[in-house]
Tab-separated table of C-alpha atoms in Angstrom:
chain	number	residue	atom	x	y	z
A	81	MET	CA	106.636	-84.797	-21.016
A	82	THR	CA	103.978	-83.572	-18.770
A	83	ASP	CA	101.458	-81.337	-20.577
A	84	ASP	CA	100.589	-78.900	-17.888
A	85	ARG	CA	97.744	-76.686	-18.728
A	86	ASN	CA	96.209	-73.897	-16.804
A	87	GLN	CA	92.568	-73.707	-15.727
A	88	TRP	CA	91.565	-72.415	-19.208
A	89	GLY	CA	93.079	-75.320	-21.006
A	90	ARG	CA	96.057	-73.332	-22.285
A	91	PRO	CA	99.724	-74.447	-21.960
A	92	GLN	CA	101.245	-73.355	-18.706
A	93	ASP	CA	103.836	-70.691	-19.263
A	94	ASP	CA	107.081	-71.095	-17.483
A	95	ASP	CA	106.852	-67.528	-16.245
A	96	PRO	CA	104.066	-67.415	-13.736
A	97	ASP	CA	103.997	-63.579	-13.761
A	98	LYS	CA	103.518	-63.498	-17.546
A	99	THR	CA	99.987	-63.224	-18.761
A	100	VAL	CA	98.468	-62.952	-22.101
A	101	LYS	CA	96.552	-59.753	-22.281
A	102	GLY	CA	93.287	-59.229	-24.163
A	103	VAL	CA	92.893	-62.909	-24.918
A	104	TYR	CA	91.360	-64.419	-21.912
A	105	PRO	CA	88.534	-63.230	-19.916
A	106	PRO	CA	89.166	-60.770	-17.165
A	107	VAL	CA	90.230	-61.845	-13.720
A	108	ASN	CA	86.630	-61.518	-12.337
A	109	THR	CA	84.702	-64.358	-13.789
A	110	PRO	CA	81.215	-63.315	-14.730
A	111	GLN	CA	78.363	-65.113	-12.958
A	112	PRO	CA	75.185	-65.808	-14.654
A	113	ALA	CA	72.639	-63.055	-14.174
A	114	GLN	CA	70.060	-63.776	-11.511
A	115	PRO	CA	66.529	-63.929	-12.939
A	116	GLN	CA	64.666	-60.793	-12.357
A	117	PRO	CA	60.897	-60.544	-12.174
A	118	VAL	CA	59.631	-58.905	-15.254
A	119	GLN	CA	56.958	-56.240	-14.861
A	120	PRO	CA	54.096	-56.795	-17.192
A	121	GLN	CA	54.239	-54.451	-20.193
A	122	PRO	CA	51.507	-53.693	-22.631
A	123	ALA	CA	51.824	-55.779	-25.698
A	124	PRO	CA	53.534	-53.812	-28.468
A	125	PRO	CA	51.914	-53.655	-31.880
A	126	GLN	CA	53.148	-56.594	-34.126
A	127	GLN	CA	55.899	-55.633	-36.463
A	128	TYR	CA	58.309	-57.374	-38.772
A	129	GLY	CA	61.690	-57.624	-37.418
A	130	PRO	CA	62.883	-57.517	-33.883
A	131	PRO	CA	60.496	-55.809	-31.339
A	132	PRO	CA	61.536	-52.421	-29.892
A	133	GLN	CA	63.084	-52.472	-26.528
A	134	TYR	CA	61.273	-50.741	-23.617
A	135	GLY	CA	63.247	-49.396	-20.873
A	136	PRO	CA	66.084	-51.934	-20.209
A	137	PRO	CA	67.730	-51.590	-16.884
A	138	PRO	CA	71.406	-50.466	-16.712
A	139	HIS	CA	73.845	-52.849	-18.518
A	140	GLN	CA	76.190	-54.879	-16.274
A	141	TYR	CA	79.701	-54.945	-17.364
A	142	GLY	CA	80.951	-58.483	-18.050
A	143	ALA	CA	77.526	-60.015	-18.345
A	144	PRO	CA	77.509	-62.725	-21.115
A	145	GLN	CA	75.777	-61.951	-24.358
A	146	GLN	CA	72.379	-63.433	-24.869
A	147	GLN	CA	72.596	-66.364	-27.275
A	148	PHE	CA	69.950	-66.776	-30.003
A	149	GLY	CA	67.326	-69.113	-28.776
A	150	GLN	CA	68.429	-68.789	-25.206
A	151	GLN	CA	65.790	-67.707	-22.714
A	152	GLN	CA	66.443	-64.254	-21.515
A	153	TYR	CA	66.193	-63.438	-17.806
A	154	GLY	CA	65.601	-59.802	-17.255
A	155	PRO	CA	65.780	-57.050	-19.784
A	156	PRO	CA	68.366	-57.106	-22.678
A	157	PRO	CA	71.665	-55.350	-22.316
A	158	GLN	CA	71.956	-51.651	-22.954
A	159	GLN	CA	73.639	-50.794	-26.294
A	160	PHE	CA	76.415	-48.309	-26.091
A	161	GLY	CA	75.282	-44.912	-27.338
A	162	GLN	CA	71.675	-46.017	-27.401
A	163	GLN	CA	69.251	-43.205	-26.194
A	164	GLN	CA	67.196	-44.186	-23.204
A	165	PRO	CA	63.484	-44.260	-24.155
A	166	PHE	CA	61.426	-41.383	-22.708
A	167	GLY	CA	59.887	-42.111	-19.373
A	168	TYR	CA	62.337	-44.853	-18.323
A	169	PRO	CA	65.402	-44.534	-16.132
A	170	GLY	CA	68.785	-44.546	-17.707
A	171	PRO	CA	71.905	-46.150	-16.392
A	172	ASN	CA	72.699	-45.524	-12.788
A	173	GLN	CA	69.309	-43.775	-12.290
A	174	GLN	CA	66.533	-44.772	-9.912
A	175	SER	CA	63.089	-45.558	-11.156
A	176	PRO	CA	60.673	-42.627	-10.914
A	177	THR	CA	58.522	-42.458	-7.791
A	178	PRO	CA	55.028	-43.688	-8.609
A	179	PRO	CA	52.347	-40.982	-8.343
A	180	LYS	CA	50.751	-40.671	-4.921
A	181	SER	CA	47.175	-41.757	-4.418
A	182	ARG	CA	44.562	-38.897	-4.383
A	183	LYS	CA	42.317	-40.726	-2.085
A	184	PRO	CA	43.468	-38.835	1.027
A	185	LEU	CA	42.877	-35.556	-0.871
A	186	TYR	CA	39.362	-36.539	-1.730
A	187	ILE	CA	38.703	-37.571	1.836
A	188	GLY	CA	40.026	-34.251	3.133
A	189	LEU	CA	37.881	-32.319	0.739
A	190	ALA	CA	34.789	-34.253	1.763
A	191	ALA	CA	35.535	-33.653	5.409
A	192	ALA	CA	36.021	-29.941	4.744
A	193	ALA	CA	32.622	-29.760	2.878
A	194	VAL	CA	30.952	-31.437	5.807
A	195	VAL	CA	32.455	-28.857	8.209
A	196	VAL	CA	31.364	-25.951	5.999
A	197	LEU	CA	27.832	-27.426	5.765
A	198	ALA	CA	27.717	-27.793	9.501
A	199	ILE	CA	28.721	-24.181	9.971
A	200	ILE	CA	26.069	-23.045	7.491
A	201	VAL	CA	23.348	-24.962	9.235
A	202	GLY	CA	24.535	-23.733	12.655
A	203	VAL	CA	24.520	-20.098	11.572
A	204	SER	CA	21.055	-20.562	10.111
A	205	VAL	CA	19.718	-22.159	13.338
A	206	LEU	CA	21.401	-19.424	15.500
A	207	GLY	CA	19.988	-16.622	13.265
A	208	GLY	CA	23.198	-15.470	11.702
A	209	GLY	CA	22.341	-15.185	8.071
A	210	GLY	CA	19.193	-17.232	8.139
A	211	SER	CA	15.622	-16.558	9.140
A	212	SER	CA	15.567	-15.237	12.778
A	213	SER	CA	11.875	-15.869	13.211
A	214	LYS	CA	9.091	-18.316	12.483
A	215	PRO	CA	5.601	-17.156	11.506
A	216	GLU	CA	4.112	-18.822	14.561
A	217	ASP	CA	6.663	-17.177	16.861
A	218	VAL	CA	5.735	-13.729	15.464
A	219	VAL	CA	2.010	-14.322	16.005
A	220	SER	CA	2.694	-15.627	19.574
A	221	ALA	CA	4.801	-12.563	20.416
A	222	TYR	CA	2.059	-10.357	19.038
A	223	LEU	CA	-0.725	-11.831	21.143
A	224	ASP	CA	1.500	-11.876	24.166
A	225	ALA	CA	2.222	-8.175	23.735
A	226	LEU	CA	-1.580	-7.448	23.525
A	227	THR	CA	-2.201	-9.267	26.718
A	228	LYS	CA	0.556	-7.281	28.537
A	229	GLY	CA	-0.544	-3.944	27.119
A	230	ASP	CA	2.781	-3.485	25.320
A	231	ALA	CA	1.758	-1.518	22.193
A	232	LYS	CA	5.340	-0.948	21.020
A	233	LYS	CA	6.193	-4.627	20.982
A	234	ALA	CA	2.845	-5.519	19.299
A	235	LEU	CA	3.387	-3.006	16.493
A	236	ALA	CA	6.980	-4.273	16.075
A	237	GLN	CA	5.680	-7.677	14.859
A	238	GLY	CA	4.545	-6.348	11.558
A	239	THR	CA	3.806	-3.448	9.320
A	240	ALA	CA	3.414	-0.234	11.264
A	241	PRO	CA	0.169	1.745	10.863
A	242	ALA	CA	0.069	5.187	9.270
A	243	THR	CA	-0.421	6.648	12.758
A	244	ASP	CA	-0.381	5.114	16.229
A	245	THR	CA	-2.584	7.788	17.859
A	246	PHE	CA	-5.050	5.070	18.983
A	247	ALA	CA	-2.517	2.247	19.317
A	248	THR	CA	-0.942	3.123	22.603
A	249	ASP	CA	-0.185	1.382	25.864
A	250	ASP	CA	-3.063	3.201	27.683
A	251	ILE	CA	-5.640	2.376	25.042
A	252	LEU	CA	-4.465	-1.256	24.713
A	253	LYS	CA	-4.672	-1.723	28.497
A	254	LYS	CA	-8.249	-0.267	28.459
A	255	GLN	CA	-9.158	-2.778	25.780
A	256	GLN	CA	-7.689	-5.673	27.773
A	257	SER	CA	-9.457	-4.496	30.941
A	258	LEU	CA	-12.781	-4.748	28.969
A	259	ALA	CA	-11.910	-8.122	27.365
A	260	LYS	CA	-8.804	-10.167	28.168
A	261	ILE	CA	-6.983	-12.474	25.797
A	262	SER	CA	-6.208	-15.905	27.202
A	263	ASP	CA	-5.685	-19.618	26.406
A	264	VAL	CA	-3.758	-18.811	23.146
A	265	LYS	CA	-3.118	-21.890	20.875
A	266	ILE	CA	-1.305	-22.099	17.609
A	267	VAL	CA	-3.373	-24.532	15.515
A	268	ASP	CA	-1.466	-24.553	12.249
A	269	SER	CA	1.198	-22.700	10.245
A	270	GLN	CA	1.579	-22.788	6.485
A	271	ILE	CA	4.315	-21.202	4.328
A	272	LEU	CA	4.157	-20.650	0.645
A	273	ALA	CA	6.320	-18.476	-1.560
A	274	GLY	CA	7.380	-15.841	0.959
A	275	THR	CA	3.977	-15.714	2.684
A	276	ALA	CA	2.576	-17.547	5.678
A	277	ARG	CA	-0.803	-18.167	7.319
A	278	VAL	CA	-0.950	-18.862	11.056
A	279	HIS	CA	-4.195	-20.371	12.419
A	280	THR	CA	-4.843	-19.520	16.021
A	281	THR	CA	-7.533	-19.815	18.650
A	282	TYR	CA	-7.930	-18.045	21.959
A	283	GLN	CA	-10.408	-16.685	24.405
A	284	PHE	CA	-11.055	-12.935	24.002
A	285	GLY	CA	-13.376	-11.746	26.761
A	286	LYS	CA	-16.608	-13.666	26.201
A	287	GLN	CA	-15.759	-14.420	22.628
A	288	LYS	CA	-14.044	-17.503	21.358
A	289	ALA	CA	-11.561	-16.221	18.804
A	290	ASP	CA	-10.629	-18.347	15.692
A	291	VAL	CA	-8.338	-16.117	13.736
A	292	THR	CA	-5.874	-16.856	10.809
A	293	TYR	CA	-3.094	-14.203	10.589
A	294	GLU	CA	-1.400	-13.369	7.324
A	295	LEU	CA	2.373	-12.828	7.315
A	296	LYS	CA	5.026	-12.000	4.765
A	297	LYS	CA	8.828	-12.446	4.509
A	298	SER	CA	10.817	-9.257	5.013
A	299	GLY	CA	14.505	-9.937	4.592
A	300	ASP	CA	15.287	-12.709	7.097
A	301	ASP	CA	12.289	-12.076	9.219
A	302	TRP	CA	8.593	-12.776	9.129
A	303	GLN	CA	6.176	-9.826	9.690
A	304	MET	CA	2.499	-9.717	10.103
A	305	ASN	CA	0.645	-8.000	7.343
A	306	ASP	CA	-1.522	-6.059	9.810
A	307	THR	CA	-0.961	-5.373	13.439
A	308	THR	CA	-3.898	-3.021	13.739
A	309	ILE	CA	-7.345	-2.464	12.328
A	310	ALA	CA	-8.064	0.531	10.134
A	311	VAL	CA	-11.431	1.896	11.192
A	312	ASP	CA	-13.129	4.214	8.701
A	313	THR	CA	-14.312	7.329	10.552
A	314	ASN	CA	-15.659	9.384	7.561
A	315	ASN	CA	-19.211	8.352	8.304
A	316	LEU	CA	-19.403	9.654	11.812
A	317	SER	CA	-20.960	12.995	10.949
A	318	ARG	CA	-23.974	12.057	13.113
A	319	ILE	CA	-21.738	11.914	16.195
A	320	PRO	CA	-21.367	15.323	17.698
A	321	LYS	CA	-17.632	15.796	17.979
A	322	PRO	CA	-16.835	12.019	18.005
A	323	THR	CA	-14.115	10.548	20.092
A	324	LEU	CA	-12.424	7.161	20.422
A	325	PHE	CA	-11.131	6.248	23.848
A	326	GLY	CA	-11.616	9.935	24.773
A	327	LYS	CA	-9.437	11.218	21.918
A	328	SER	CA	-10.929	13.520	19.346
A	329	LEU	CA	-11.435	12.156	15.802
A	330	GLU	CA	-11.664	15.639	14.258
A	331	GLY	CA	-9.844	15.683	10.910
A	332	THR	CA	-9.333	11.894	11.081
A	333	SER	CA	-10.532	9.631	8.245
A	334	LYS	CA	-9.110	6.434	9.655
A	335	ALA	CA	-8.216	5.299	13.193
A	336	TYR	CA	-5.752	2.399	13.675
A	337	VAL	CA	-6.615	0.321	16.649
A	338	PHE	CA	-5.689	-3.051	18.133
A	339	PRO	CA	-8.266	-5.825	18.114
A	340	GLY	CA	-10.753	-5.671	20.994
A	341	PRO	CA	-13.623	-3.597	22.215
A	342	LEU	CA	-13.776	0.017	21.270
A	343	GLN	CA	-14.987	2.943	23.402
A	344	TRP	CA	-16.726	5.482	21.239
A	345	GLY	CA	-17.904	8.793	22.623
A	346	SER	CA	-18.401	12.514	22.159
A	347	GLU	CA	-16.582	15.592	23.355
A	348	ASN	CA	-20.089	16.890	24.214
A	349	PRO	CA	-20.892	15.526	27.666
A	350	ASN	CA	-24.566	15.530	26.938
A	351	PHE	CA	-24.349	12.621	24.373
A	352	ASP	CA	-23.660	8.916	24.630
A	353	VAL	CA	-22.360	6.958	21.716
A	354	LYS	CA	-23.101	3.241	21.596
A	355	ASP	CA	-21.350	0.576	19.490
A	356	THR	CA	-24.082	-1.741	18.306
A	357	LYS	CA	-21.335	-4.426	17.688
A	358	SER	CA	-19.909	-4.100	21.179
A	359	ASP	CA	-20.643	-7.718	21.904
A	360	SER	CA	-19.066	-8.912	18.676
A	361	PHE	CA	-15.888	-6.827	18.476
A	362	SER	CA	-13.058	-7.822	16.163
A	363	THR	CA	-10.802	-10.448	17.650
A	364	GLY	CA	-7.996	-10.169	15.095
A	365	THR	CA	-6.543	-8.177	12.218
A	366	GLY	CA	-6.694	-8.650	8.464
A	367	TYR	CA	-9.782	-10.411	6.980
A	368	GLU	CA	-11.067	-11.135	10.449
A	369	ALA	CA	-11.482	-7.403	11.030
A	370	ALA	CA	-13.184	-6.474	7.824
A	371	GLY	CA	-16.555	-5.971	9.512
A	372	SER	CA	-15.062	-3.699	12.123
A	373	SER	CA	-13.616	-1.306	9.590
A	374	TYR	CA	-16.987	0.443	9.383
A	375	PRO	CA	-18.454	1.074	12.906
A	376	SER	CA	-22.172	0.895	13.582
A	377	LEU	CA	-22.957	3.497	16.179
A	378	ASP	CA	-26.028	4.945	17.882
A	379	VAL	CA	-25.990	8.295	19.577
A	380	GLY	CA	-28.417	9.909	21.995
A	381	LEU	CA	-28.840	12.124	24.988
A	382	ASN	CA	-27.420	10.697	28.216
A	383	ASP	CA	-28.840	11.493	31.530
A	384	THR	CA	-26.801	14.696	31.749
A	385	GLY	CA	-28.070	15.708	28.324
A	386	LYS	CA	-31.680	14.970	29.215
A	387	LYS	CA	-31.417	17.139	32.264
A	388	ALA	CA	-29.823	19.950	30.263
A	389	ALA	CA	-32.513	19.654	27.552
A	390	THR	CA	-35.277	19.623	30.144
A	391	LYS	CA	-33.814	22.657	31.748
A	392	ALA	CA	-33.754	24.471	28.434
A	393	VAL	CA	-37.505	23.798	28.005
A	394	THR	CA	-38.338	24.779	31.543
A	395	THR	CA	-36.413	28.012	31.230
A	396	LEU	CA	-38.412	28.973	28.095
A	397	LEU	CA	-41.754	27.994	29.654
A	398	ASN	CA	-41.039	30.040	32.797
A	399	ASP	CA	-40.026	33.048	30.700
A	400	CYS	CA	-43.186	32.699	28.674
A	401	ALA	CA	-45.238	32.426	31.733
A	402	LYS	CA	-44.119	35.960	32.797
A	403	SER	CA	-45.901	37.365	29.836
A	404	THR	CA	-49.396	39.021	30.346
A	405	SER	CA	-50.202	38.519	26.698
A	406	PHE	CA	-52.702	36.026	25.604
A	407	LYS	CA	-50.338	34.946	22.851
A	408	PRO	CA	-46.750	35.869	23.816
A	409	ASP	CA	-44.121	36.094	21.148
A	410	ASN	CA	-41.732	33.174	20.912
A	411	CYS	CA	-43.881	31.196	23.242
A	412	PRO	CA	-45.965	28.121	22.699
A	413	GLN	CA	-49.139	29.088	24.523
A	414	ASN	CA	-52.196	30.863	23.193
A	415	ALA	CA	-55.345	31.659	25.419
A	416	TYR	CA	-57.773	32.371	22.536
A	417	ALA	CA	-59.570	34.856	24.793
A	418	PHE	CA	-61.900	36.803	22.382
A	419	ARG	CA	-63.379	38.977	25.150
A	420	GLY	CA	-60.408	38.994	27.359
A	421	VAL	CA	-58.834	42.232	28.434
A	422	ASP	CA	-55.364	42.634	26.977
A	423	GLY	CA	-52.583	42.649	29.410
A	424	THR	CA	-54.532	40.796	32.164
A	425	ALA	CA	-53.367	37.284	31.423
A	426	LYS	CA	-51.527	35.477	34.161
A	427	TRP	CA	-49.917	32.295	33.026
A	428	THR	CA	-48.951	29.181	34.933
A	429	ALA	CA	-46.282	27.184	33.168
A	430	PRO	CA	-46.596	23.431	32.829
A	431	THR	CA	-44.772	21.322	35.393
A	432	ASP	CA	-45.395	18.006	33.759
A	433	LEU	CA	-43.071	17.668	30.866
A	434	SER	CA	-43.485	13.901	30.396
A	435	PRO	CA	-45.474	14.364	27.197
A	436	LEU	CA	-42.394	15.878	25.537
A	437	THR	CA	-40.043	13.769	23.322
A	438	PHE	CA	-36.385	14.586	22.871
A	439	GLN	CA	-34.766	13.244	19.783
A	440	TYR	CA	-31.292	13.619	18.288
A	441	PHE	CA	-31.206	13.210	14.515
A	442	GLY	CA	-27.653	14.330	13.879
A	443	SER	CA	-28.580	16.364	10.811
A	444	GLU	CA	-28.235	19.757	12.571
A	445	GLY	CA	-25.054	19.570	14.446
A	446	GLU	CA	-25.515	19.254	18.186
A	447	LYS	CA	-29.234	20.146	18.255
A	448	VAL	CA	-31.856	18.020	19.891
A	449	ASN	CA	-35.390	18.163	18.614
A	450	VAL	CA	-38.155	18.434	21.220
A	451	SER	CA	-41.900	17.930	20.535
A	452	GLY	CA	-45.105	17.358	22.445
A	453	SER	CA	-48.143	19.008	23.891
A	454	LEU	CA	-48.311	20.717	27.327
A	455	SER	CA	-51.144	21.987	29.432
A	456	TRP	CA	-51.066	25.635	30.609
A	457	SER	CA	-53.234	27.463	33.143
A	458	VAL	CA	-54.227	31.089	32.568
A	459	THR	CA	-56.421	33.561	34.379
A	460	TYR	CA	-57.426	36.986	32.927
A	461	GLN	CA	-60.118	39.718	32.847
A	462	GLU	CA	-62.980	39.397	30.507
A	463	LYS	CA	-65.667	41.841	29.469
A	464	ASP	CA	-69.190	40.684	28.842
A	465	PHE	CA	-71.544	42.200	26.255
A	466	ASN	CA	-72.525	44.928	28.805
A	467	GLY	CA	-68.991	45.896	29.402
A	468	VAL	CA	-68.769	44.322	32.828
A	469	VAL	CA	-65.287	43.048	33.552
A	470	ALA	CA	-65.000	39.766	35.323
A	471	GLY	CA	-62.196	37.452	36.112
A	472	LYS	CA	-61.910	34.156	34.243
A	473	THR	CA	-59.740	31.094	34.605
A	474	ASP	CA	-58.839	28.502	32.043
A	475	PRO	CA	-57.133	25.708	33.768
A	476	ASP	CA	-56.221	23.641	30.724
A	477	VAL	CA	-54.793	25.592	27.818
A	478	SER	CA	-53.212	22.985	25.527
A	479	ALA	CA	-50.228	24.139	23.682
A	480	GLY	CA	-47.962	22.216	21.446
A	481	LEU	CA	-44.236	22.721	21.771
A	482	PHE	CA	-41.930	22.116	18.850
A	483	GLY	CA	-38.347	23.240	18.604
A	484	ASP	CA	-34.678	22.486	18.660
A	485	ILE	CA	-32.403	22.548	21.644
A	486	ASP	CA	-28.855	23.684	20.948
A	487	MET	CA	-26.776	21.305	23.174
A	488	SER	CA	-23.480	22.975	22.154
A	489	LYS	CA	-24.334	25.881	24.383
A	490	ASP	CA	-23.976	25.871	28.154
A	491	PRO	CA	-26.643	26.206	29.360
A	492	ALA	CA	-28.610	24.632	26.380
A	493	VAL	CA	-30.963	26.894	24.524
A	494	LEU	CA	-34.382	25.967	23.181
A	495	THR	CA	-35.544	27.648	19.962
A	496	LEU	CA	-39.101	27.163	19.009
A	497	SER	CA	-40.084	26.169	15.472
A	498	HIS	CA	-42.530	28.426	13.620
């Protein structure tokens, strides 16, 4: 008898459609699992007993059970009802997407920071939010304004004076006509804690200017500490009605002026006022102008004043010459005629006034002192011891003349001293 067996080594049943259920493996024969690369896992702490399972992949139905001692390829099979460990995918789930790299984010932030920094620098350079001026630029603009006679622009470069009565375009142009600024050079500029010093040189008329200007920070801008010079006018009492560039200084204790020569004067046309420092006027502001704050002035009669004073003397002498008295009241002459007949004197006034000296002391307002000795001529009648009257002439009667001439009056008036 032939022992026919099927492919599983079992006797062949006569009924080919008859199968034994639940005994033999299912129709699809399981194939050995393909080896899968194992991701390196951190070594678990050593324990007694079997190690815990970490994230096994989904169990494949029909896969053969791992035999003890047999090398395992891939993760162990999933046990039914076993809860999937936290952080690992369960059956029929995809592995979580790995976190994206933050490198592009960092690069983007760095690029944005560069852009912001560039904007800040650009705004600062263009003046929007940063300093809109440099100390040396301010000083250059100031000196340029002086040369052009632009008082308003010059004053705008720093602290404004208490009054600009003497800091006008007209006065500035007069100063520049007397001494011009040229060949301006910025030698050095130093900044320290909100202050600055700008060293400059330039030609100012016949003077070689070497000036260091002081500046301070005001908000975003630099401003000069001083754009004008404060001149003390309290000590000008000797000057009859003093003026500066033709403007009255009455009631003024300080006059604020630009650097340069100053034109002093008097409202009285008979006087001249001279600045003894006219050849060394201030060429800058601040410390450079310290010496110019207190003017050194001389005052005296000008040619007009001398003529007016001389006329006042001549007027008095001629009036006195009309007298027939040997010693007229309020007149300088005296004939000393002991035997002269009263009322017979005929005086001839002096014509040579060169011996007279005219001086202005300034202590008595606008009065000029006159002094000197003049020679008169007189003729008169004289009686001798016998009573005989005879004419007599004295060609040289010396008479001193001392008095004050009030130059505030027009015409000037001489008053003799007694």
